[in-house]
mmCIF file with all atom_site columns, C-alpha atoms in Angstrom:
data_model
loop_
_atom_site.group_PDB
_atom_site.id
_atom_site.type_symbol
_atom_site.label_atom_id
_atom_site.label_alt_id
_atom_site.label_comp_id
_atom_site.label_asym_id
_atom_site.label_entity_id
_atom_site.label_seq_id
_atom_site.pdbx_PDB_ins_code
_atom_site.Cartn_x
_atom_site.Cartn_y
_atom_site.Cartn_z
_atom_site.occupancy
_atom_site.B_iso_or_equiv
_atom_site.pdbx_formal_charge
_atom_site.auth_seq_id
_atom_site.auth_comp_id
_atom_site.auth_asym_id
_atom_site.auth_atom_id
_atom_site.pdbx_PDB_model_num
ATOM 1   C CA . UNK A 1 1   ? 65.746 88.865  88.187  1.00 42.00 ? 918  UNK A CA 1
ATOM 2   C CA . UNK A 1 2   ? 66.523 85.457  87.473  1.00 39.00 ? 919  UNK A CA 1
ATOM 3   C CA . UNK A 1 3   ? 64.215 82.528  86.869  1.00 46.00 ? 920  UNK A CA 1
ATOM 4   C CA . UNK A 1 4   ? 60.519 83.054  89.315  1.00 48.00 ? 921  UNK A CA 1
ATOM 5   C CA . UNK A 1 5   ? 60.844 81.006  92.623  1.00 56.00 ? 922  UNK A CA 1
ATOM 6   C CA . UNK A 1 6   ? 58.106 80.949  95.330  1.00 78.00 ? 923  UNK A CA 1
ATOM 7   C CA . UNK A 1 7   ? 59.209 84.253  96.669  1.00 81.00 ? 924  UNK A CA 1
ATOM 8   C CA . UNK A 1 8   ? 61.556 86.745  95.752  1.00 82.00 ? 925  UNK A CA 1
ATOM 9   C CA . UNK A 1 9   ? 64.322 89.288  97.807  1.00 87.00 ? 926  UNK A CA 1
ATOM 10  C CA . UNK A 1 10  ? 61.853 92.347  98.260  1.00 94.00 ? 927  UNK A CA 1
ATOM 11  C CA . UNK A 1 11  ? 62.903 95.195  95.990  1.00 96.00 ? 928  UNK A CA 1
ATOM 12  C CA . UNK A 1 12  ? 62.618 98.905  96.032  1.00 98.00 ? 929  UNK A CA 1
ATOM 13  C CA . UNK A 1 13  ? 59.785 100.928 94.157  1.00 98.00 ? 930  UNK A CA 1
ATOM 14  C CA . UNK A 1 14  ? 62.391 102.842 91.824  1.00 98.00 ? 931  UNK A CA 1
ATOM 15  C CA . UNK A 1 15  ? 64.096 99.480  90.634  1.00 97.00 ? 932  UNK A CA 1
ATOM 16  C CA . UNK A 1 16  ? 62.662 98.258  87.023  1.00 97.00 ? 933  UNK A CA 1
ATOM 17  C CA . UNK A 1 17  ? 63.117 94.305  86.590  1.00 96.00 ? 934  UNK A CA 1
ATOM 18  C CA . UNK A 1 18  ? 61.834 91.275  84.370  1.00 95.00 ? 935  UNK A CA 1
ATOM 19  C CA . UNK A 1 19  ? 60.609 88.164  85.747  1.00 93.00 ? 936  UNK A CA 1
ATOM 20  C CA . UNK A 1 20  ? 61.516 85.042  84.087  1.00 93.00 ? 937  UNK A CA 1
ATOM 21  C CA . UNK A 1 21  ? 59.048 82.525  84.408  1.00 94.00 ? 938  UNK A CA 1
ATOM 22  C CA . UNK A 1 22  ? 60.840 79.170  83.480  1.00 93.00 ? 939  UNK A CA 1
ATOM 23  C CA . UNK A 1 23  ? 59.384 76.454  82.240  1.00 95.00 ? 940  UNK A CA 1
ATOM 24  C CA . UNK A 1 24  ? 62.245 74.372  80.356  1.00 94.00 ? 941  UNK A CA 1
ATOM 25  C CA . UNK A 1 25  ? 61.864 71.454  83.508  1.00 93.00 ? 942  UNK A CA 1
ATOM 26  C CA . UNK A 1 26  ? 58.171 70.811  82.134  1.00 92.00 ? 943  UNK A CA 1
ATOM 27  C CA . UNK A 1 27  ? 58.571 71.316  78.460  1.00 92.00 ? 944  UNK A CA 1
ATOM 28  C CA . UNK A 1 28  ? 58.097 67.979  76.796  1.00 93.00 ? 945  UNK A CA 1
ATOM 29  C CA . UNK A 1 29  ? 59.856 67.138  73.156  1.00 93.00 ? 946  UNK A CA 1
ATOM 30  C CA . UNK A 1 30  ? 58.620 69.111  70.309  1.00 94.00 ? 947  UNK A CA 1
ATOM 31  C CA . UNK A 1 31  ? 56.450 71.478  72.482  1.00 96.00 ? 948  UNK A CA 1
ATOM 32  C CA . UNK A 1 32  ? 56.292 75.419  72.420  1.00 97.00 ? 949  UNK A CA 1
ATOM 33  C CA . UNK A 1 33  ? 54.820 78.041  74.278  1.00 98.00 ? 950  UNK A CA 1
ATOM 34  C CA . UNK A 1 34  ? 52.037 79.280  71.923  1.00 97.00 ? 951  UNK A CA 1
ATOM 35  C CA . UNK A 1 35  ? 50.387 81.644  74.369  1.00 97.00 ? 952  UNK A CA 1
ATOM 36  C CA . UNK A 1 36  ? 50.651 83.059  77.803  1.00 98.00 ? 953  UNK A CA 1
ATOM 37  C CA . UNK A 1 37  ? 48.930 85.804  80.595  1.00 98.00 ? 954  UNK A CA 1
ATOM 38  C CA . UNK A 1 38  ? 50.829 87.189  83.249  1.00 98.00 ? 955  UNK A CA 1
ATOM 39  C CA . UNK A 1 39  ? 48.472 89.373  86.365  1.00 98.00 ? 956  UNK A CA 1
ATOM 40  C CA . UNK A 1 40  ? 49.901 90.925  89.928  1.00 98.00 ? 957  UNK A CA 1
ATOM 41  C CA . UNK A 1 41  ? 47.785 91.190  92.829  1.00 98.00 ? 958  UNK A CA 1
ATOM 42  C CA . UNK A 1 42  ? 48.330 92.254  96.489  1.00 98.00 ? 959  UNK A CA 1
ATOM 43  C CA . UNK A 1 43  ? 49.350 89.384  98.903  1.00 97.00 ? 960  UNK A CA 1
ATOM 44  C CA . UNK A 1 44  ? 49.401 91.777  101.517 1.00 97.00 ? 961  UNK A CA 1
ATOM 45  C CA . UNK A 1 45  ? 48.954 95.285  102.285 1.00 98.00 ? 962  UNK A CA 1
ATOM 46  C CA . UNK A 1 46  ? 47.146 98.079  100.227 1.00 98.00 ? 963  UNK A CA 1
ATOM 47  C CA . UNK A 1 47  ? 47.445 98.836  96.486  1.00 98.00 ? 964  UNK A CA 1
ATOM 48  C CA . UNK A 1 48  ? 44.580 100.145 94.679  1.00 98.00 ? 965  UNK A CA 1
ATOM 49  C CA . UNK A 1 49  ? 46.005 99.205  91.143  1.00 98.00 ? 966  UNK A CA 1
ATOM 50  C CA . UNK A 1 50  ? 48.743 96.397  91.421  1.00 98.00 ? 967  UNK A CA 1
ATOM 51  C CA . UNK A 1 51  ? 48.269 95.330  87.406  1.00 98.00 ? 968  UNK A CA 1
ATOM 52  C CA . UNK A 1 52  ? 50.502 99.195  87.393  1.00 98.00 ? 969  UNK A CA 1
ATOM 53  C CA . UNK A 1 53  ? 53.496 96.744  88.562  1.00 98.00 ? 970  UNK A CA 1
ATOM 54  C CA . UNK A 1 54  ? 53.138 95.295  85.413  1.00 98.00 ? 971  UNK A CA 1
ATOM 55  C CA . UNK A 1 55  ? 55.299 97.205  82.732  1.00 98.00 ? 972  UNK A CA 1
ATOM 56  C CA . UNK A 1 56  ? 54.304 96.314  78.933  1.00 96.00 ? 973  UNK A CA 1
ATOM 57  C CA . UNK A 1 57  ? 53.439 92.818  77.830  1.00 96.00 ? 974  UNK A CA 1
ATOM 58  C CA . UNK A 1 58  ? 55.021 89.928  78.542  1.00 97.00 ? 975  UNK A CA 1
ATOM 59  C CA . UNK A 1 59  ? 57.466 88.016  75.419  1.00 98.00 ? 976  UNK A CA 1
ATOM 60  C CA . UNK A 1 60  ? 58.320 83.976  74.990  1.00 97.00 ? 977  UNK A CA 1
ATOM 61  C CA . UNK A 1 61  ? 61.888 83.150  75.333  1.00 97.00 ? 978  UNK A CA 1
ATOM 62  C CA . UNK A 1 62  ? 62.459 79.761  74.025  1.00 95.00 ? 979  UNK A CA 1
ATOM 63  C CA . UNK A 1 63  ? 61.099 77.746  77.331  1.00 96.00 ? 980  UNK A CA 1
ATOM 64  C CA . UNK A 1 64  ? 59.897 80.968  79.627  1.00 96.00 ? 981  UNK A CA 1
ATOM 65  C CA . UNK A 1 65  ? 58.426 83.632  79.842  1.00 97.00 ? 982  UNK A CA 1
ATOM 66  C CA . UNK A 1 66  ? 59.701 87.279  80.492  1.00 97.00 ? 983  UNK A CA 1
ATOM 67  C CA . UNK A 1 67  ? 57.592 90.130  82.191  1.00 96.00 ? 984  UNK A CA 1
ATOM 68  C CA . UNK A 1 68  ? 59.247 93.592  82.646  1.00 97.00 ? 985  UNK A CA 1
ATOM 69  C CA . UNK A 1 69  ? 58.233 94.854  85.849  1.00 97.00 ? 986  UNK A CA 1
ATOM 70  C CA . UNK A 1 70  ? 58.752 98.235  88.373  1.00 97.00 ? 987  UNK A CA 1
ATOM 71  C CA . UNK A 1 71  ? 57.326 100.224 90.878  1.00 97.00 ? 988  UNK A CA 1
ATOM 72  C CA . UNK A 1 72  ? 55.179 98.858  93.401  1.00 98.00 ? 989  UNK A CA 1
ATOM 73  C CA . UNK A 1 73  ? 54.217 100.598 96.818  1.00 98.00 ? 990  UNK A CA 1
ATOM 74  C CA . UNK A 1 74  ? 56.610 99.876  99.903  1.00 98.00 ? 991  UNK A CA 1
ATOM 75  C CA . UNK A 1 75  ? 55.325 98.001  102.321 1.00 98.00 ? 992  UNK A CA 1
ATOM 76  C CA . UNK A 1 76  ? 53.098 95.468  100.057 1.00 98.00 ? 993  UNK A CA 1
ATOM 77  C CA . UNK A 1 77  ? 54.045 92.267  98.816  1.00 97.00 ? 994  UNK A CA 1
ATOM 78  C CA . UNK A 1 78  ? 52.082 91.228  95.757  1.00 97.00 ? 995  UNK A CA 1
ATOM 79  C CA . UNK A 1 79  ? 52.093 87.984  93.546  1.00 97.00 ? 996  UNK A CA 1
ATOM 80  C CA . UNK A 1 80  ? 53.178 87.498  90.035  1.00 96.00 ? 997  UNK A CA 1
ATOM 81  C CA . UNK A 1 81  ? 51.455 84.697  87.914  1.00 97.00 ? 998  UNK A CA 1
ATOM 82  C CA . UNK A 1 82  ? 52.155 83.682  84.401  1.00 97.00 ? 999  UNK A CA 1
ATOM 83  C CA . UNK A 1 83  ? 49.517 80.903  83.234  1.00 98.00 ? 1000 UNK A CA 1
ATOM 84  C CA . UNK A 1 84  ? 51.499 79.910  79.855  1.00 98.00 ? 1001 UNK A CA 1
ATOM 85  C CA . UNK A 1 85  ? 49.501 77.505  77.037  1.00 98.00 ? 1002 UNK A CA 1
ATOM 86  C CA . UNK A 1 86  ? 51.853 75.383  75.089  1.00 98.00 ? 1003 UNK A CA 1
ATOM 87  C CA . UNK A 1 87  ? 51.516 73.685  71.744  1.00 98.00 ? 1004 UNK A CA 1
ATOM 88  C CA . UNK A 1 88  ? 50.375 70.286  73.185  1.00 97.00 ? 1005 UNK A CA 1
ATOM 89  C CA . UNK A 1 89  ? 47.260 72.111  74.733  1.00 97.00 ? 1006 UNK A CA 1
ATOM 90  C CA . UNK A 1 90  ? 48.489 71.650  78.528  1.00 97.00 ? 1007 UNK A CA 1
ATOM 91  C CA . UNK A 1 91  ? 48.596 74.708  80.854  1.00 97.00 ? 1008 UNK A CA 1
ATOM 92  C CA . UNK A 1 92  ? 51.686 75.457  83.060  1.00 96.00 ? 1009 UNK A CA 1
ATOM 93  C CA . UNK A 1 93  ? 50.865 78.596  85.726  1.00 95.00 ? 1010 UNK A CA 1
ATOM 94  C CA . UNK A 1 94  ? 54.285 79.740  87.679  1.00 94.00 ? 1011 UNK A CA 1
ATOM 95  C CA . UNK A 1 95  ? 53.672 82.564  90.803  1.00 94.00 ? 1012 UNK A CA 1
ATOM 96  C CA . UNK A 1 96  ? 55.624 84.116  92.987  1.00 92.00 ? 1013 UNK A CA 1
ATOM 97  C CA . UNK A 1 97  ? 55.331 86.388  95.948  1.00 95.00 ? 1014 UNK A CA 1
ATOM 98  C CA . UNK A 1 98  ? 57.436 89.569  95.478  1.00 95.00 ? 1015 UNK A CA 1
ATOM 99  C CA . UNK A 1 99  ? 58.000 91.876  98.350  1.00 97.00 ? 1016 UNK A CA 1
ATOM 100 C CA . UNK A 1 100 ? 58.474 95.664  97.349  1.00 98.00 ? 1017 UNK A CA 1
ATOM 101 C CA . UNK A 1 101 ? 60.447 98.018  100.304 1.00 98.00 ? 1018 UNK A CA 1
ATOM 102 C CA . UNK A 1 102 ? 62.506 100.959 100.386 1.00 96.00 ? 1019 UNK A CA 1
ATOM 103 C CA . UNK A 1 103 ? 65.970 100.877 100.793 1.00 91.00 ? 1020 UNK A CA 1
#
């Protein structure tokens, strides 16, 4: 997937992605990501466990940050947000709604 925007094309519970969460717009002179969290919850419909979506940790790539994700039940639609610290101190969060549904 390519860098997170408000809402993303739904996608199918077998596909495996990564969300980039870009942050190069914001990133002021000198300034790194130092740390960074990244949760899922449901939007809408029923998931008992949507932090499953979720698929190992997330990694800093020069200005973003990348989190593998898969699965998901059909028929929800669940958010993605990344709350990323930065050298400076300042605290950037990025979300996203992401639609899961058969194809």
């Amino acid at each position: 997937m390519s860098s997170l925007r408000s809402a993303w094309p739904a996608k199918d519970p077998e596909e495996a992605l990564v969300a980039e969460f870009y942050y190069a717009n914001e990133v002021q002179a000198g300034e790194t990501i130092t740390g960074m969290s990244v949760s899922c919850s449901v939007l809408s419909g029923v998931d008992p466990d949507p932090a499953a979506v979720l698929n190992g940790t997330p990694t800093i790539s020069g200005s973003s940050v990348l989190q593998p994700f898969h699965a998901g039940l059909d028929g929800v639609n669940y958010r993605l947000r990344c709350v990323a610290t930065f050298s400076s101190g300042r605290i950037l969060v990025r979300a996203a709604s992401l639609p899961v549904r058969m194809a």
